Short mmCIF file of C-alpha atoms and ligand atoms in Angstrom, two decimals:
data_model
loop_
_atom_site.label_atom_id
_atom_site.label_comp_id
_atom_site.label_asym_id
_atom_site.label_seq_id
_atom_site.Cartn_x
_atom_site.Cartn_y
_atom_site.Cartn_z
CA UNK A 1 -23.21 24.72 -29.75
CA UNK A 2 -19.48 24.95 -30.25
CA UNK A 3 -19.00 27.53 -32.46
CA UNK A 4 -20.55 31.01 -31.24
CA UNK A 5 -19.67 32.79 -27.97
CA UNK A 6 -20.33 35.84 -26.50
CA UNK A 7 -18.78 38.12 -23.29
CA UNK A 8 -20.09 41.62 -22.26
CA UNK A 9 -18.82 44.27 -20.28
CA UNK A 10 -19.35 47.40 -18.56
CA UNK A 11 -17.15 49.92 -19.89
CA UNK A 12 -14.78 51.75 -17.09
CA UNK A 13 -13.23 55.05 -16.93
CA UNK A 14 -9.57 52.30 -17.16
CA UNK A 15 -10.75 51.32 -20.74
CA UNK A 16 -11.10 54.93 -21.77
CA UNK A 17 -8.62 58.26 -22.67
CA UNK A 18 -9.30 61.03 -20.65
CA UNK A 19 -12.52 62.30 -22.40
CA UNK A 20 -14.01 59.05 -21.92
CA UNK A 21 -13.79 57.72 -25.30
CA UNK A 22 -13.22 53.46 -25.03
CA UNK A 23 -9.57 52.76 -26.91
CA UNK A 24 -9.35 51.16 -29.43
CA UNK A 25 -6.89 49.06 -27.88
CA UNK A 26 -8.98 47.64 -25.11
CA UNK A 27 -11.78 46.58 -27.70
CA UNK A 28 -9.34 45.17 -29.92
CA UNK A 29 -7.95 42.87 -26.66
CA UNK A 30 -11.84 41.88 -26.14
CA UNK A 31 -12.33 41.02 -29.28
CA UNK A 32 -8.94 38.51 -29.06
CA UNK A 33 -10.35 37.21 -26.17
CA UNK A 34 -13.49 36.20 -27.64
CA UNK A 35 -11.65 34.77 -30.42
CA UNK A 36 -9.31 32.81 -28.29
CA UNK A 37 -11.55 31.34 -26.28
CA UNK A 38 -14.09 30.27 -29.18
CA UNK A 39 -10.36 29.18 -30.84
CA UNK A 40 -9.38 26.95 -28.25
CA UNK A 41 -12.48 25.37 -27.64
CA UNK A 42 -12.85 24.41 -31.09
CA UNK A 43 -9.60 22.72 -31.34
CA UNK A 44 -10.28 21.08 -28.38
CA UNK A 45 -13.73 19.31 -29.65
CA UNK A 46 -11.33 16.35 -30.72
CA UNK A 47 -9.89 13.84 -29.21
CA UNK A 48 -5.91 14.47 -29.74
CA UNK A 49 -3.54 16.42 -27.69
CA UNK A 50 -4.84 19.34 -25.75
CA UNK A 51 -4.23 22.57 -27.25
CA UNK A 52 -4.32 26.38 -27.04
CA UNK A 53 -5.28 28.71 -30.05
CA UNK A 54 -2.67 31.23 -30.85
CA UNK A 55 -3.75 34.93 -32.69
CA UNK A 56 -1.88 34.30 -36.21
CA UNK A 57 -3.47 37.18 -37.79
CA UNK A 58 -5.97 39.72 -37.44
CA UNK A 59 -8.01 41.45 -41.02
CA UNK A 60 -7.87 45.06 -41.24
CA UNK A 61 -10.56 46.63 -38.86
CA UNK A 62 -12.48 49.58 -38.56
CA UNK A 63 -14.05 51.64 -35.72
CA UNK A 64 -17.58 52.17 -36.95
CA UNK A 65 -18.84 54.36 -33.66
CA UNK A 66 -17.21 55.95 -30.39
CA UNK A 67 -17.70 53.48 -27.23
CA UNK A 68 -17.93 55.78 -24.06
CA UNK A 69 -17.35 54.55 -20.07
CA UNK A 70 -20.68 52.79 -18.92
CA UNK A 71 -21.99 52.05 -21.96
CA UNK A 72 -21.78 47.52 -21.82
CA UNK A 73 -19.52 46.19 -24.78
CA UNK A 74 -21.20 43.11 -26.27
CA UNK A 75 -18.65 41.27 -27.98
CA UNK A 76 -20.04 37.85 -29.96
CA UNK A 77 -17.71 35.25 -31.45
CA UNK A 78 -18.05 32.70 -34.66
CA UNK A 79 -15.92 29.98 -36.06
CA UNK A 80 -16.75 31.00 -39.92
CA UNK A 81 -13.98 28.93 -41.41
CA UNK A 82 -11.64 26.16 -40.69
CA UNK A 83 -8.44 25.02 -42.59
CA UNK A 84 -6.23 22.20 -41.42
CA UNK A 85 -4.16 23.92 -38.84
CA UNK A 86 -6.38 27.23 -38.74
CA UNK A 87 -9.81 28.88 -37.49
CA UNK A 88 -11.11 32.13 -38.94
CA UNK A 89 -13.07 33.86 -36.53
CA UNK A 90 -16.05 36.68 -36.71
CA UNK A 91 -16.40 38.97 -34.24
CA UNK A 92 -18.59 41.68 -34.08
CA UNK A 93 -18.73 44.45 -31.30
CA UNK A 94 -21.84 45.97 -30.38
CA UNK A 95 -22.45 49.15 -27.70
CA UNK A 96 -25.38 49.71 -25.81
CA UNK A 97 -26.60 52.23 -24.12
CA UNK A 98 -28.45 50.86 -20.88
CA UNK A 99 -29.53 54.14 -19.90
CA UNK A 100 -31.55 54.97 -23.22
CA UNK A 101 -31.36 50.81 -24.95
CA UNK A 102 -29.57 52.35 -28.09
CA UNK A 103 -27.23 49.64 -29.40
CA UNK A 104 -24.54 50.58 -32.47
CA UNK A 105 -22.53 48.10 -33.82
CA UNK A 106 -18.93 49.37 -33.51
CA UNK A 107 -16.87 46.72 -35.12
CA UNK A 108 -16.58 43.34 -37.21
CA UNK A 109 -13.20 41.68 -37.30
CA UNK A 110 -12.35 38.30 -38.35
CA UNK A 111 -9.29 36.85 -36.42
CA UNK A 112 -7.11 33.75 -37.75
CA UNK A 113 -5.64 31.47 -35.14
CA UNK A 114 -3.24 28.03 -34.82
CA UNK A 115 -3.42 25.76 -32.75
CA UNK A 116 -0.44 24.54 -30.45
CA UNK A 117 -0.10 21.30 -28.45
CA UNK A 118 -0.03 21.44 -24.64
CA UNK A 119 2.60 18.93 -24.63
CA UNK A 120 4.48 20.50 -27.06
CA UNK A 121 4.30 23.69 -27.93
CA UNK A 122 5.92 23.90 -30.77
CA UNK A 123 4.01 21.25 -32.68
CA UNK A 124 0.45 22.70 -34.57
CA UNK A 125 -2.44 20.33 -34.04
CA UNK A 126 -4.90 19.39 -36.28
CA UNK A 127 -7.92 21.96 -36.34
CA UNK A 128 -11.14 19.25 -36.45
CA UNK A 129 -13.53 20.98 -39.65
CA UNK A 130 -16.78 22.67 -38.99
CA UNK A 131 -20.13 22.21 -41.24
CA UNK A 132 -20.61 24.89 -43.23
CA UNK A 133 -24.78 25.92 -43.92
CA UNK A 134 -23.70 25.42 -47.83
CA UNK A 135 -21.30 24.62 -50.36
CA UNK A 136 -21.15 28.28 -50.97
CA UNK A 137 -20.61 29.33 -47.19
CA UNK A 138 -17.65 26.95 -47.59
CA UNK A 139 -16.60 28.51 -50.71
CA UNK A 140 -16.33 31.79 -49.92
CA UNK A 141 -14.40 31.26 -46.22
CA UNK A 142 -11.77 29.41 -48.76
CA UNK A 143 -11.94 32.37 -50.78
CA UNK A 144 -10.81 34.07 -47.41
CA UNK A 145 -8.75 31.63 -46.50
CA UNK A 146 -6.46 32.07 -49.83
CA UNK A 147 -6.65 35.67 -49.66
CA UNK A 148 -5.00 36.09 -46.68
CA UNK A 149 -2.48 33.63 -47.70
CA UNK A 150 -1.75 35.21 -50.63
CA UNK A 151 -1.56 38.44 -48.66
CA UNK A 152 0.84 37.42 -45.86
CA UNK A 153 3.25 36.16 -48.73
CA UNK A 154 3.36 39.72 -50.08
CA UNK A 155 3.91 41.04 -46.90
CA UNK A 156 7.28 42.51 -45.74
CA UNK A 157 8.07 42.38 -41.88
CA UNK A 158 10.26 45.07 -42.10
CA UNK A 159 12.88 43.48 -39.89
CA UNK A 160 15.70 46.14 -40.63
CA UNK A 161 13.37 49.10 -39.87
CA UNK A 162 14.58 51.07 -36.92
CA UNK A 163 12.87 53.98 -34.87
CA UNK A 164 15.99 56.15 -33.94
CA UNK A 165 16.00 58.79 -31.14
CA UNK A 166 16.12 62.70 -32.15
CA UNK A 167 17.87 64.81 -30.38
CA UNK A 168 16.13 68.48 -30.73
CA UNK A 169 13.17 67.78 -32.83
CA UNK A 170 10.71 70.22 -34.57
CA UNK A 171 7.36 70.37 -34.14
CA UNK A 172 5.14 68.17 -36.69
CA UNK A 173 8.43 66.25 -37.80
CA UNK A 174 8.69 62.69 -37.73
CA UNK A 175 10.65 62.88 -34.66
CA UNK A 176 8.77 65.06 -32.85
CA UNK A 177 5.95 62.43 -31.91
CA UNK A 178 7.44 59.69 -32.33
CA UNK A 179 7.11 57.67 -29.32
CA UNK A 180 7.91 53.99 -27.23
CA UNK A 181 7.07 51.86 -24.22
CA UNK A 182 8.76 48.81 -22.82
CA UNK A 183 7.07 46.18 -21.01
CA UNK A 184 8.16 42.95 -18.84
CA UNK A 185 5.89 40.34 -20.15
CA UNK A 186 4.01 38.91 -16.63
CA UNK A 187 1.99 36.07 -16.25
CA UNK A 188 -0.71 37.84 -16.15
CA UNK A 189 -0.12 38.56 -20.33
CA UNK A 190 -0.10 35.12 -20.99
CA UNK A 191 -1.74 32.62 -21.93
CA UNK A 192 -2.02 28.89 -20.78
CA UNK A 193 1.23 27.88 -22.99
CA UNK A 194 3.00 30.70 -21.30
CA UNK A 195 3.41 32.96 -24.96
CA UNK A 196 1.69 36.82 -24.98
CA UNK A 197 -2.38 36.96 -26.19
CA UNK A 198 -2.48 38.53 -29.38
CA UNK A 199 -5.27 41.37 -27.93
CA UNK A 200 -2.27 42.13 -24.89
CA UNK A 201 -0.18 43.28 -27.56
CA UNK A 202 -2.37 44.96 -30.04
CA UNK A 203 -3.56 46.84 -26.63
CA UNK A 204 -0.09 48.40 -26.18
CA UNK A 205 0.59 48.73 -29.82
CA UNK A 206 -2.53 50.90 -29.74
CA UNK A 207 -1.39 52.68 -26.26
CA UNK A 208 1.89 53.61 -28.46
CA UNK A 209 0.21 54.91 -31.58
CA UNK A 210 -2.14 56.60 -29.43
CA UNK A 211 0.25 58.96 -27.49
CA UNK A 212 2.08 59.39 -31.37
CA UNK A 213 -1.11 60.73 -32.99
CA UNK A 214 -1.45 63.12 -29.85
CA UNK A 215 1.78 64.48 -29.36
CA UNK A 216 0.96 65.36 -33.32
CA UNK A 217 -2.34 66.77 -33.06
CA UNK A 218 -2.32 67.63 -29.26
CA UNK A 219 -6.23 67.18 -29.09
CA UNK A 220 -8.55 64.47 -28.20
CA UNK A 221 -7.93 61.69 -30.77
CA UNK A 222 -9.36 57.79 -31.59
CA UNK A 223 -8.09 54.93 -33.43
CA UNK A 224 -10.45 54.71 -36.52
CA UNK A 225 -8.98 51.82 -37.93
CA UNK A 226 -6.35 49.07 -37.77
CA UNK A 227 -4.28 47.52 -40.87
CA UNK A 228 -4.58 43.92 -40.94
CA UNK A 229 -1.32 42.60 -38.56
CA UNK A 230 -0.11 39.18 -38.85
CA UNK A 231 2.06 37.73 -35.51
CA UNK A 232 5.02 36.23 -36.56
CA UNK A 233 6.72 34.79 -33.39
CA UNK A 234 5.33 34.03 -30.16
CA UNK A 235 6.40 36.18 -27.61
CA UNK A 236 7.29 34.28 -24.18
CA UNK A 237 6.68 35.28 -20.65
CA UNK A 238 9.92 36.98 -19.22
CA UNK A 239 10.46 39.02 -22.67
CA UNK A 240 11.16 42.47 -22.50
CA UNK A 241 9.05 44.06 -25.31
CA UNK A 242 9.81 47.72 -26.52
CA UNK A 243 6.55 48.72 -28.47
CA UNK A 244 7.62 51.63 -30.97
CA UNK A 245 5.74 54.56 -33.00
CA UNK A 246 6.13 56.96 -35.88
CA UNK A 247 4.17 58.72 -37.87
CA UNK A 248 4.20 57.34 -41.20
CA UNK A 249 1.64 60.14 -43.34
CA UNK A 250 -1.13 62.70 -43.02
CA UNK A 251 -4.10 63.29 -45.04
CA UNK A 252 -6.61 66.51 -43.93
CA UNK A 253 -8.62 64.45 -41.26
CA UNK A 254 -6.44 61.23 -40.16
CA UNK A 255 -2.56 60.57 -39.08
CA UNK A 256 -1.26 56.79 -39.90
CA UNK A 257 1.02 55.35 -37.59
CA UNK A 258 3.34 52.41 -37.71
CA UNK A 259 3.91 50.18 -35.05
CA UNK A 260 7.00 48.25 -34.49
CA UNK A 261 6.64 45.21 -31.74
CA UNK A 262 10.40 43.89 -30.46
CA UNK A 263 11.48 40.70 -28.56
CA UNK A 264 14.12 40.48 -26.10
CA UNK A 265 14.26 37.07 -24.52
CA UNK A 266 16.03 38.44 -21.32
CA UNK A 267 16.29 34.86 -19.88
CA UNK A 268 16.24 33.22 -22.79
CA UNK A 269 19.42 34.93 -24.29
CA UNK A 270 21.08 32.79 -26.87
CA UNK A 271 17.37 33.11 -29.04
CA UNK A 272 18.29 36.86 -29.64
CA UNK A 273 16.25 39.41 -30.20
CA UNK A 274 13.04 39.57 -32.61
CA UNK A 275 10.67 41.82 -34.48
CA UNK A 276 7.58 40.34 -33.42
CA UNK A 277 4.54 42.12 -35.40
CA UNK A 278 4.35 45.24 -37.42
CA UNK A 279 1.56 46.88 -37.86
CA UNK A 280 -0.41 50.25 -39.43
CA UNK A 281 -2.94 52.51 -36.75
CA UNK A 282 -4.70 54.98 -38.52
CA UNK A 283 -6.54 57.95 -35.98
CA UNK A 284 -8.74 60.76 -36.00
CA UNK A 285 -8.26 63.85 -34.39
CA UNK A 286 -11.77 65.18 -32.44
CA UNK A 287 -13.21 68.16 -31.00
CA UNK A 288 -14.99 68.80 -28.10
CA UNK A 289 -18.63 67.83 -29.86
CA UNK A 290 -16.48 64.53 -31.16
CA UNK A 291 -16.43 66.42 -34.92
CA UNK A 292 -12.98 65.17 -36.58
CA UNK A 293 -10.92 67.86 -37.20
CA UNK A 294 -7.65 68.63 -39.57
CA UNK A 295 -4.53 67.78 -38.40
CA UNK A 296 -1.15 69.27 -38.90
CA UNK A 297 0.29 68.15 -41.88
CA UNK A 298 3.38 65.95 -41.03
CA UNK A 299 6.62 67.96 -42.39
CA UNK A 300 9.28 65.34 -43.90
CA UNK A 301 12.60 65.95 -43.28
CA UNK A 302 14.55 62.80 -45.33
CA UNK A 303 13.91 60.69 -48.17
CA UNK A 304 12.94 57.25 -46.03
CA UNK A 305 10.07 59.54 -44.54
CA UNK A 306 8.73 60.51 -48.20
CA UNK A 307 8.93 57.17 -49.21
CA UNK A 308 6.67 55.99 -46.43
CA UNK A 309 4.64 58.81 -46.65
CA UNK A 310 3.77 57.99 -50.33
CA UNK A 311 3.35 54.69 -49.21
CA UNK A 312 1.04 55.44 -46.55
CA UNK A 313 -1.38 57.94 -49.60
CA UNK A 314 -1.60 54.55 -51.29
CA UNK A 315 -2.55 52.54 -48.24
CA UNK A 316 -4.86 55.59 -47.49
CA UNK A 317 -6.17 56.11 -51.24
CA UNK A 318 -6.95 52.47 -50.97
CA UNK A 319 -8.97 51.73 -48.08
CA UNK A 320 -10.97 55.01 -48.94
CA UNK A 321 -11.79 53.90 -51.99
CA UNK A 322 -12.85 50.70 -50.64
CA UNK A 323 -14.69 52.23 -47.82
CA UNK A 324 -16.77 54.15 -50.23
CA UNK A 325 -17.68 51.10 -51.81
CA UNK A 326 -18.73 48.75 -48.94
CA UNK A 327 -21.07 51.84 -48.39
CA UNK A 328 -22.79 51.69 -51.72
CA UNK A 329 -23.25 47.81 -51.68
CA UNK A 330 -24.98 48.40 -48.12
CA UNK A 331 -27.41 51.28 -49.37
N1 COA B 401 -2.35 34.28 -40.57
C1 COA B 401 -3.22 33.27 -40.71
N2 COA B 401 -2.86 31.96 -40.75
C2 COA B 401 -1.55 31.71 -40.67
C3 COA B 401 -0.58 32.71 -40.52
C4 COA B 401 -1.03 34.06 -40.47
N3 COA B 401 -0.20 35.09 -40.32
N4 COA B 401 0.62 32.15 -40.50
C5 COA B 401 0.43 30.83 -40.63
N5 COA B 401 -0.89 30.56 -40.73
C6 COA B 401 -1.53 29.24 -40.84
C7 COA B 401 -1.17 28.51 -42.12
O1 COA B 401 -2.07 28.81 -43.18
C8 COA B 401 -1.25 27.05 -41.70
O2 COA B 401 -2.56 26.53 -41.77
P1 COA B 401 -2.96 25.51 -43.00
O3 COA B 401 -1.95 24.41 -42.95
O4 COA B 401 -4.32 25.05 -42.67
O5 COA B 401 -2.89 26.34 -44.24
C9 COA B 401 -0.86 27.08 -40.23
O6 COA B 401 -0.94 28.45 -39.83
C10 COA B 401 0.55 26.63 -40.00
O7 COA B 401 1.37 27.28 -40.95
P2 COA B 401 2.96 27.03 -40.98
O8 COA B 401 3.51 27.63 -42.25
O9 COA B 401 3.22 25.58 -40.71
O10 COA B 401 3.42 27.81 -39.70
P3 COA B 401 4.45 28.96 -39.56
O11 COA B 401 5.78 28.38 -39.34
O12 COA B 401 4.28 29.98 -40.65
O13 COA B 401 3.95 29.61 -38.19
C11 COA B 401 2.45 30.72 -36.74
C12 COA B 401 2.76 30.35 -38.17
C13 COA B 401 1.23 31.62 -36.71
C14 COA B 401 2.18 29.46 -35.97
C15 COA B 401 3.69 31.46 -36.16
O14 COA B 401 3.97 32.55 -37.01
C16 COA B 401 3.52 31.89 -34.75
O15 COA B 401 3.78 31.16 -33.80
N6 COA B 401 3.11 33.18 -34.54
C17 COA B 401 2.90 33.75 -33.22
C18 COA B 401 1.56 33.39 -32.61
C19 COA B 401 1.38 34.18 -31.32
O16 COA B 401 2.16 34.03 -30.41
N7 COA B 401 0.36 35.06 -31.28
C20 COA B 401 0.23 36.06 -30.29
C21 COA B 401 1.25 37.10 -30.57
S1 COA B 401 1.31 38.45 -29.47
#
C-alpha cells in the first residue's frame, strides 16, 4: 500500500527549548518529511519521468499537547486527495509516553505538494489519481482542493514588507523583539533536486518566531499554532536565506508573529533576490507548571504597526471562533 506511511522518533534534548518542551519547528519538519516522502512515492507509482514532491503549501495547524524529550513522536502519513499536478496529504502526530504507554495526539496537518521532473526541474509532472473509498470522500478532498485555491488567490505575499533595524528600542515595542537569522543553504537542506524541504524552512521560521515571542515575554514559551503558509519559489542550495520576525499583535494569553523568508542566490546572481514564504506563528507564554500565562501587551509606536495589529485581532478573533466550534462538533 502506496498511500500511508509512518516514521517515529525518540525525542532529544536537540529537538527541545531549554525546559524540554519539543518545538514546534522540529515537529513541523517531521511532519514535511512524512509528507515528502509519501509525496514522492506517489508520483513515482507511474511510469513517466522520475520526480520529487515539492511542499507547495501547508493548512493552518495547531499544537494540540506539549511533546517533551524522550517521549517517541509517531508521525503517520496519507495521500487524501490528488489533483492533476498535486497531492494533499494528512498527517497526524501522536506522543507517547513509553515510560507510562499514554499516547496524545498532538497534531493533524494536511500538506499540498507538486511534483517536479528529475530531468527537468522546472517542468510539473503529472500526479497519477488515487481511489477514493466513495464518491463523497472524493467530493469533499475537491471541496479542499478549491478552498485552498481560492485561498492562495486572496493571498498577498507581502513582497514590499520590510523588517527594519531599531536603533534604541523600548521594551514591549515592535522593535524591541524583533529578531533574524541567516543561513547558507547546505546540502544537507536539500532535497534530491537540490531546492530547500519545506519542513527545513518552517524549522527556522519557527527558531525565529520563537526567540521573538521570548525576547517579548522573557519566559518559557511554545508555538500553539501555525497560519496556513504557501511556498512560492524554490529556494536552491547555495542561497543565503535571512529568516525575519516581528511581532505583529497581542491578545491576554498569545503573541502572533510574522515571518518573513528571503532569497539571495549568492551564486546565482543575475536571478536577484526573493521573498520566498510568509507566514503567521502564533505562541503561548508558560509557567513553570506549563499554565499559559498573560503576556505584555505589545505597545505600538506607528500607524503600519496598528494596522497589523488590527489585522492580527481579526486573524485571532477568527481562528478562536473557529476553534470553539471544532470543539462543539467533537463533544
Ligand atoms: N498550494 C497548493 N497547491 C499549489 C500551490 C499552493 N501554494 N501553488 C500551486 N499549486 C498547485 C496548483 O493547484 C496546480 O495543480 P493543479 O493543476 O492540479 O490544480 C499545480 O500546483 C501547478 O500550478 P501552477 O500554477 O502551474 O504552478 P505555479 O507556477 O503556481 O507554481 C509551485 C507552484 C508550488 C510549483 C511553485 O510556487 C514552487 O515551486 N514553489 C516552491 C516549492 C518549494 O520549493 N517548496 C519548498 C520551499 S522551502
Amino acid at each position: 500500500m502506496n498511500s500511508q506511511y509512518q516514521l517515529s522518533r525518540i525525542m532529544r534534548p536537540d529537538d527541545a527549548n531549554i525546559v524540554g518542551n519539543v518545538h514546534g519547528g522540529t515537529i513541523l519538519k517531521m511532519i514535511e518529511e512524512a509528507g515528502c516522502i509519501i509525496g514522492t512515492r506517489h508520483c513515482n507509482t507511474q511510469s513517466g519521468d522520475r520526480c520529487v514532491a515539492a511542499l507547495a503549501r501547508v493548512e493552518r495547524t495547531d499544537f494540540l499537547h506539549p511533546m517533551f524529550i524522550g517521549e517517541v513522536a509517531h508521525v503517520s502519513a496519507e495521500i487524501s486527495y490528488t489533483s492533476k499536478h498535486s497531492v494533499e496529504v494528512q498527517v497526524n502526530v501522536l506522543s507517547e509516553n513509553i515510560l507510562t504507554g499514554a499516547k496524545k495526539v498532538t497534531n493533524k496537518a494536511a500538506l499540498w505538494y507538486v511534483p517536479f521532473s528529475i530531468k527537468n526541474m522546472d517542468k510539473i509532472v503529472d500526479v497519477p489519481p488515487i481511489e477514493y473509498s466513495s464518491p463523497e470522500v472524493e467530493e469533499e478532498g475537491k471541496k479542499r482542493y478549491e478552498s485552498q485555491k481560492m485561498d492562495r488567490f486572496e493571498t498577498k505575499e507581502r513582497n514590499g514588507e520590510l523588517i527594519n533595524p531599531v536603533s534604541i528600542p523600548e521594551p514591549y515595542t515592535v522593535g524591541f523583539s524583533q529578531s533574524s537569522l541567516i543561513h547558507l543553504v547546505g546540502p544537507s537542506d536539500c532535497t534530491l533536486l537540490g531546492f530547500v524541504h519545506g519542513g527545513v524552512t518552517m524549522k527556522l521560521m519557527d527558531e525565529v518566531a520563537g526567540i521573538v515571542a521570548v525576547r517579548h515575554c522573557k519566559t518559557n514559551i511554545v508555538t500553539a499554532s501555525v497560519d496556513a503558509i504557501n511556498f512560492h519559489r524554490k529556494i536552491m542550495k547555495g542561497c543565503v536565506i535571512t529568516v525575519s520576525g516581528r511581532m505583529t499583535f497581542t491578545s491576554n494569553k498569545s503573541m502572533e508573529i510574522e515571518v518573513f523568508v528571503d532569497a539571495d542566490p549568492l551564486v546565482e546572481a543575475e536571478q536577484g533576490k526573493f521573498r520566498a514564504v510568509t507566514a503567521f506563528f502564533t505562541y503561548i507564554s508558560l509557567d513553570k507548571e506549563n499554565r499559559p500565562l498573560p503576556v505584555p501587551p505589545l505597545k505600538l509606536e506607528v500607524e503600519d504597526e496598528q494596522k497589523r495589529f488590527e489585522e492580527g485581532k481579526v486573524r485571532y478573533l477568527q481562528n478562536k471562533a473557529k476553534r470553539l466550534a471544532d470543539k462543539e462538533r467533537q463533544q
